[in-house]
Amino acid sequence: MVGPKVGKDLREKAFLSIVYAILGIIVYISWRFEFQYAIAAIIALIHDSLIVLGVFSVLGKLMDMEVNAMFITGVLTVIGYSVNDTIVVFDRVRENVARFQGLLLEEVVGLSVRETIGRSLNTSLTLLVVVVALFIFGGSTIQPLLLVLMVGVVVGTYSSIFTASLLLVAWETGELGRLIRKLPLVPSA
């Protein structure tokens, strides 16, 4: 349910801000790393956003939650948080690719995830403690934002560690292309 305060102008601006954020992320990650890293990060961000949207769809029916400006702010914050966490993992992958040139990418990604998982979990747990405290003791006006952040931080941490890095491996090994060709919506050549 979209609340009455979220008008057409706000929806358009929210959509444009998400599009600009995605384009900026693609440009930055492609420049800093490589294009396939950017695509893996964007797919992980879409994953995060869809799960947050799905949770809010269910909560809309159960708890009369609505999509409003706080929800949009929360989704954009989750995107920023998740891409930051993904970049940390990708940075370690890049360092380890240069350091361990004889290893397969799958092995390097596994090593990199093991090296960054503690940092990612600690950062997320610290943020969750603060968000839960604000949710419990804060005002009702910011609770939708905090709920989006709670769901988004958990999903974003998971996808940064596991989804984005596995998508990178799937891209490099050609598995992602084979999967896309198997989808019924994509005509085979």
CSV table of N, CA and C in Angstrom, one decimal, residues 77-164:
chain,number,residue,atom,x,y,z
A,77,THR,N,19.1,3.8,2.0
A,77,THR,CA,20.2,3.6,3.0
A,77,THR,C,20.7,2.1,3.0
A,78,VAL,N,19.8,1.2,2.8
A,78,VAL,CA,20.2,-0.2,2.7
A,78,VAL,C,21.1,-0.5,1.5
A,79,ILE,N,20.7,0.2,0.4
A,79,ILE,CA,21.5,0.0,-0.8
A,79,ILE,C,22.9,0.6,-0.6
A,80,GLY,N,23.0,1.7,0.1
A,80,GLY,CA,24.3,2.3,0.4
A,80,GLY,C,25.1,1.4,1.3
A,81,TYR,N,24.5,0.9,2.3
A,81,TYR,CA,25.2,0.0,3.3
A,81,TYR,C,25.6,-1.3,2.6
A,82,SER,N,24.7,-1.9,1.9
A,82,SER,CA,25.1,-3.1,1.2
A,82,SER,C,26.2,-3.0,0.2
A,83,VAL,N,26.2,-1.9,-0.6
A,83,VAL,CA,27.2,-1.8,-1.6
A,83,VAL,C,28.6,-1.5,-0.9
A,84,ASN,N,28.6,-0.8,0.2
A,84,ASN,CA,29.8,-0.6,1.0
A,84,ASN,C,30.4,-2.0,1.5
A,85,ASP,N,29.5,-2.8,2.0
A,85,ASP,CA,29.9,-4.1,2.5
A,85,ASP,C,30.4,-5.0,1.3
A,86,THR,N,29.8,-4.9,0.2
A,86,THR,CA,30.2,-5.6,-1.0
A,86,THR,C,31.5,-5.2,-1.5
A,87,ILE,N,31.8,-3.9,-1.5
A,87,ILE,CA,33.1,-3.3,-1.9
A,87,ILE,C,34.2,-3.8,-1.0
A,88,VAL,N,33.9,-4.0,0.3
A,88,VAL,CA,35.0,-4.5,1.2
A,88,VAL,C,35.4,-5.9,0.8
A,89,VAL,N,34.4,-6.7,0.5
A,89,VAL,CA,34.6,-8.1,0.1
A,89,VAL,C,35.4,-8.1,-1.3
A,90,PHE,N,34.9,-7.3,-2.2
A,90,PHE,CA,35.5,-7.3,-3.5
A,90,PHE,C,36.9,-6.7,-3.5
A,91,ASP,N,37.2,-5.8,-2.6
A,91,ASP,CA,38.5,-5.3,-2.5
A,91,ASP,C,39.5,-6.4,-2.0
A,92,ARG,N,39.0,-7.2,-1.1
A,92,ARG,CA,39.8,-8.3,-0.6
A,92,ARG,C,40.0,-9.3,-1.7
A,93,VAL,N,39.0,-9.6,-2.5
A,93,VAL,CA,39.1,-10.5,-3.6
A,93,VAL,C,40.2,-10.0,-4.6
A,94,ARG,N,40.1,-8.7,-4.9
A,94,ARG,CA,41.1,-8.2,-5.8
A,94,ARG,C,42.6,-8.3,-5.2
A,95,GLU,N,42.7,-8.0,-4.0
A,95,GLU,CA,44.0,-8.1,-3.3
A,95,GLU,C,44.5,-9.6,-3.4
A,96,ASN,N,43.6,-10.5,-3.1
A,96,ASN,CA,44.0,-11.9,-3.1
A,96,ASN,C,44.3,-12.5,-4.5
A,97,VAL,N,43.6,-12.0,-5.5
A,97,VAL,CA,43.8,-12.4,-6.8
A,97,VAL,C,45.2,-12.0,-7.2
A,98,ALA,N,45.7,-10.9,-6.8
A,98,ALA,CA,47.1,-10.4,-7.1
A,98,ALA,C,48.1,-11.2,-6.3
A,99,ARG,N,47.7,-11.5,-5.1
A,99,ARG,CA,48.7,-12.2,-4.2
A,99,ARG,C,48.8,-13.7,-4.5
A,100,PHE,N,47.7,-14.4,-4.8
A,100,PHE,CA,47.6,-15.8,-5.0
A,100,PHE,C,47.3,-16.1,-6.5
A,101,GLN,N,48.2,-15.8,-7.4
A,101,GLN,CA,47.9,-15.9,-8.8
A,101,GLN,C,47.7,-17.4,-9.3
A,102,GLY,N,48.2,-18.3,-8.5
A,102,GLY,CA,48.1,-19.7,-9.0
A,102,GLY,C,46.7,-20.3,-8.6
A,103,LEU,N,46.0,-19.7,-7.7
A,103,LEU,CA,44.7,-20.3,-7.3
A,103,LEU,C,43.6,-19.9,-8.3
A,104,LEU,N,42.6,-20.8,-8.3
A,104,LEU,CA,41.4,-20.6,-9.0
A,104,LEU,C,40.6,-19.4,-8.4
A,105,LEU,N,39.8,-18.7,-9.2
A,105,LEU,CA,39.0,-17.6,-8.6
A,105,LEU,C,38.1,-18.1,-7.5
A,106,GLU,N,37.5,-19.3,-7.6
A,106,GLU,CA,36.6,-19.8,-6.6
A,106,GLU,C,37.4,-19.9,-5.2
A,107,GLU,N,38.6,-20.4,-5.3
A,107,GLU,CA,39.4,-20.5,-4.1
A,107,GLU,C,39.8,-19.1,-3.5
A,108,VAL,N,40.1,-18.2,-4.4
A,108,VAL,CA,40.4,-16.9,-3.9
A,108,VAL,C,39.2,-16.2,-3.3
A,109,VAL,N,38.0,-16.3,-3.9
A,109,VAL,CA,36.8,-15.8,-3.4
A,109,VAL,C,36.5,-16.4,-2.0
A,110,GLY,N,36.6,-17.7,-1.9
A,110,GLY,CA,36.4,-18.4,-0.6
A,110,GLY,C,37.3,-17.9,0.5
A,111,LEU,N,38.6,-17.7,0.1
A,111,LEU,CA,39.6,-17.2,1.1
A,111,LEU,C,39.2,-15.7,1.5
A,112,SER,N,38.8,-14.9,0.5
A,112,SER,CA,38.5,-13.5,0.7
A,112,SER,C,37.3,-13.4,1.6
A,113,VAL,N,36.3,-14.3,1.4
A,113,VAL,CA,35.1,-14.2,2.2
A,113,VAL,C,35.4,-14.6,3.7
A,114,ARG,N,36.3,-15.6,3.8
A,114,ARG,CA,36.7,-16.0,5.2
A,114,ARG,C,37.4,-14.9,5.9
A,115,GLU,N,38.2,-14.2,5.1
A,115,GLU,CA,39.0,-13.1,5.7
A,115,GLU,C,38.1,-11.9,6.1
A,116,THR,N,37.0,-11.7,5.4
A,116,THR,CA,36.2,-10.5,5.7
A,116,THR,C,34.9,-10.7,6.4
A,117,ILE,N,34.6,-12.0,6.6
A,117,ILE,CA,33.3,-12.3,7.2
A,117,ILE,C,33.2,-11.8,8.7
A,118,GLY,N,34.2,-11.9,9.4
A,118,GLY,CA,34.2,-11.4,10.8
A,118,GLY,C,33.9,-9.9,10.9
A,119,ARG,N,34.6,-9.2,10.0
A,119,ARG,CA,34.4,-7.7,10.0
A,119,ARG,C,33.0,-7.4,9.6
A,120,SER,N,32.5,-8.1,8.6
A,120,SER,CA,31.1,-7.8,8.1
A,120,SER,C,30.1,-8.1,9.2
A,121,LEU,N,30.2,-9.2,9.8
A,121,LEU,CA,29.3,-9.6,10.8
A,121,LEU,C,29.4,-8.7,12.0
A,122,ASN,N,30.6,-8.3,12.4
A,122,ASN,CA,30.7,-7.4,13.6
A,122,ASN,C,30.1,-6.0,13.3
A,123,THR,N,30.4,-5.5,12.1
A,123,THR,CA,29.8,-4.2,11.7
A,123,THR,C,28.3,-4.3,11.7
A,124,SER,N,27.7,-5.3,11.1
A,124,SER,CA,26.3,-5.4,11.0
A,124,SER,C,25.6,-5.6,12.3
A,125,LEU,N,26.3,-6.4,13.2
A,125,LEU,CA,25.7,-6.6,14.5
A,125,LEU,C,25.7,-5.4,15.3
A,126,THR,N,26.8,-4.6,15.2
A,126,THR,CA,26.8,-3.3,15.9
A,126,THR,C,25.7,-2.4,15.5
A,127,LEU,N,25.5,-2.3,14.2
A,127,LEU,CA,24.5,-1.5,13.6
A,127,LEU,C,23.1,-2.0,14.0
A,128,LEU,N,22.9,-3.3,14.0
A,128,LEU,CA,21.6,-3.8,14.4
A,128,LEU,C,21.3,-3.5,15.9
A,129,VAL,N,22.3,-3.5,16.7
A,129,VAL,CA,22.0,-3.2,18.2
A,129,VAL,C,21.5,-1.8,18.3
A,130,VAL,N,22.1,-0.9,17.5
A,130,VAL,CA,21.6,0.5,17.6
A,130,VAL,C,20.2,0.7,17.0
A,131,VAL,N,20.0,0.0,15.8
A,131,VAL,CA,18.7,0.2,15.2
A,131,VAL,C,17.6,-0.5,16.0
A,132,VAL,N,17.9,-1.6,16.6
A,132,VAL,CA,16.9,-2.2,17.5
A,132,VAL,C,16.6,-1.3,18.7
A,133,ALA,N,17.6,-0.8,19.3
A,133,ALA,CA,17.4,0.2,20.4
A,133,ALA,C,16.5,1.3,20.0
A,134,LEU,N,16.8,1.9,18.9
A,134,LEU,CA,16.0,3.0,18.4
A,134,LEU,C,14.6,2.6,18.1
A,135,PHE,N,14.4,1.3,17.6
A,135,PHE,CA,13.1,0.8,17.3
A,135,PHE,C,12.3,0.7,18.6
A,136,ILE,N,12.9,0.2,19.6
A,136,ILE,CA,12.2,-0.1,20.9
A,136,ILE,C,11.9,1.3,21.6
A,137,PHE,N,12.9,2.2,21.7
A,137,PHE,CA,12.8,3.4,22.5
A,137,PHE,C,12.5,4.6,21.7
A,138,GLY,N,12.6,4.5,20.3
A,138,GLY,CA,12.3,5.7,19.5
A,138,GLY,C,10.8,5.9,19.3
A,139,GLY,N,10.6,7.0,18.5
A,139,GLY,CA,9.2,7.3,18.2
A,139,GLY,C,8.6,6.5,17.1
A,140,SER,N,7.3,6.5,17.1
A,140,SER,CA,6.6,5.7,16.1
A,140,SER,C,6.8,6.2,14.7
A,141,THR,N,7.1,7.4,14.5
A,141,THR,CA,7.3,8.0,13.2
A,141,THR,C,8.5,7.4,12.5
A,142,ILE,N,9.5,7.0,13.2
A,142,ILE,CA,10.7,6.5,12.5
A,142,ILE,C,10.7,4.9,12.5
A,143,GLN,N,9.7,4.3,13.1
A,143,GLN,CA,9.7,2.8,13.1
A,143,GLN,C,9.7,2.2,11.7
A,144,PRO,N,9.0,2.7,10.7
A,144,PRO,CA,9.1,2.1,9.4
A,144,PRO,C,10.5,2.1,8.8
A,145,LEU,N,11.2,3.3,9.0
A,145,LEU,CA,12.6,3.4,8.6
A,145,LEU,C,13.4,2.4,9.3
A,146,LEU,N,13.3,2.2,10.6
A,146,LEU,CA,14.1,1.3,11.4
A,146,LEU,C,13.8,-0.1,11.0
A,147,LEU,N,12.5,-0.4,10.7
A,147,LEU,CA,12.2,-1.8,10.3
A,147,LEU,C,12.9,-2.1,9.0
A,148,VAL,N,12.8,-1.2,8.0
A,148,VAL,CA,13.5,-1.4,6.8
A,148,VAL,C,15.0,-1.6,7.0
A,149,LEU,N,15.6,-0.8,7.9
A,149,LEU,CA,17.0,-1.0,8.2
A,149,LEU,C,17.3,-2.3,8.8
A,150,MET,N,16.5,-2.8,9.7
A,150,MET,CA,16.7,-4.1,10.4
A,150,MET,C,16.7,-5.2,9.3
A,151,VAL,N,15.7,-5.2,8.5
A,151,VAL,CA,15.6,-6.3,7.5
A,151,VAL,C,16.7,-6.1,6.5
A,152,GLY,N,17.0,-4.9,6.0
A,152,GLY,CA,18.0,-4.6,5.0
A,152,GLY,C,19.4,-4.9,5.5
A,153,VAL,N,19.7,-4.6,6.7
A,153,VAL,CA,21.1,-4.9,7.2
A,153,VAL,C,21.3,-6.4,7.2
A,154,VAL,N,20.4,-7.2,7.7
A,154,VAL,CA,20.5,-8.6,7.7
A,154,VAL,C,20.7,-9.2,6.3
A,155,VAL,N,19.8,-8.8,5.4
A,155,VAL,CA,19.8,-9.2,4.0
A,155,VAL,C,21.0,-8.7,3.3
A,156,GLY,N,21.4,-7.4,3.5
A,156,GLY,CA,22.5,-6.8,2.9
A,156,GLY,C,23.8,-7.5,3.3
A,157,THR,N,24.0,-7.9,4.5
A,157,THR,CA,25.2,-8.6,5.0
A,157,THR,C,25.3,-9.9,4.4
A,158,TYR,N,24.2,-10.6,4.4
A,158,TYR,CA,24.1,-11.9,3.7
A,158,TYR,C,24.5,-11.8,2.2
A,159,SER,N,23.9,-10.9,1.5
A,159,SER,CA,24.1,-10.9,0.1
A,159,SER,C,25.5,-10.3,-0.2
A,160,SER,N,26.1,-9.4,0.6
A,160,SER,CA,27.4,-8.9,0.3
A,160,SER,C,28.5,-10.1,0.5
A,161,ILE,N,28.2,-10.9,1.5
A,161,ILE,CA,29.2,-12.0,1.7
A,161,ILE,C,29.0,-13.1,0.7
A,162,PHE,N,27.8,-13.5,0.5
A,162,PHE,CA,27.5,-14.8,-0.2
A,162,PHE,C,27.0,-14.5,-1.6
A,163,THR,N,26.0,-13.7,-1.8
A,163,THR,CA,25.4,-13.5,-3.1
A,163,THR,C,26.3,-12.8,-4.1
A,164,ALA,N,26.9,-11.7,-3.7
A,164,ALA,CA,27.7,-10.9,-4.7
A,164,ALA,C,29.0,-11.7,-5.0
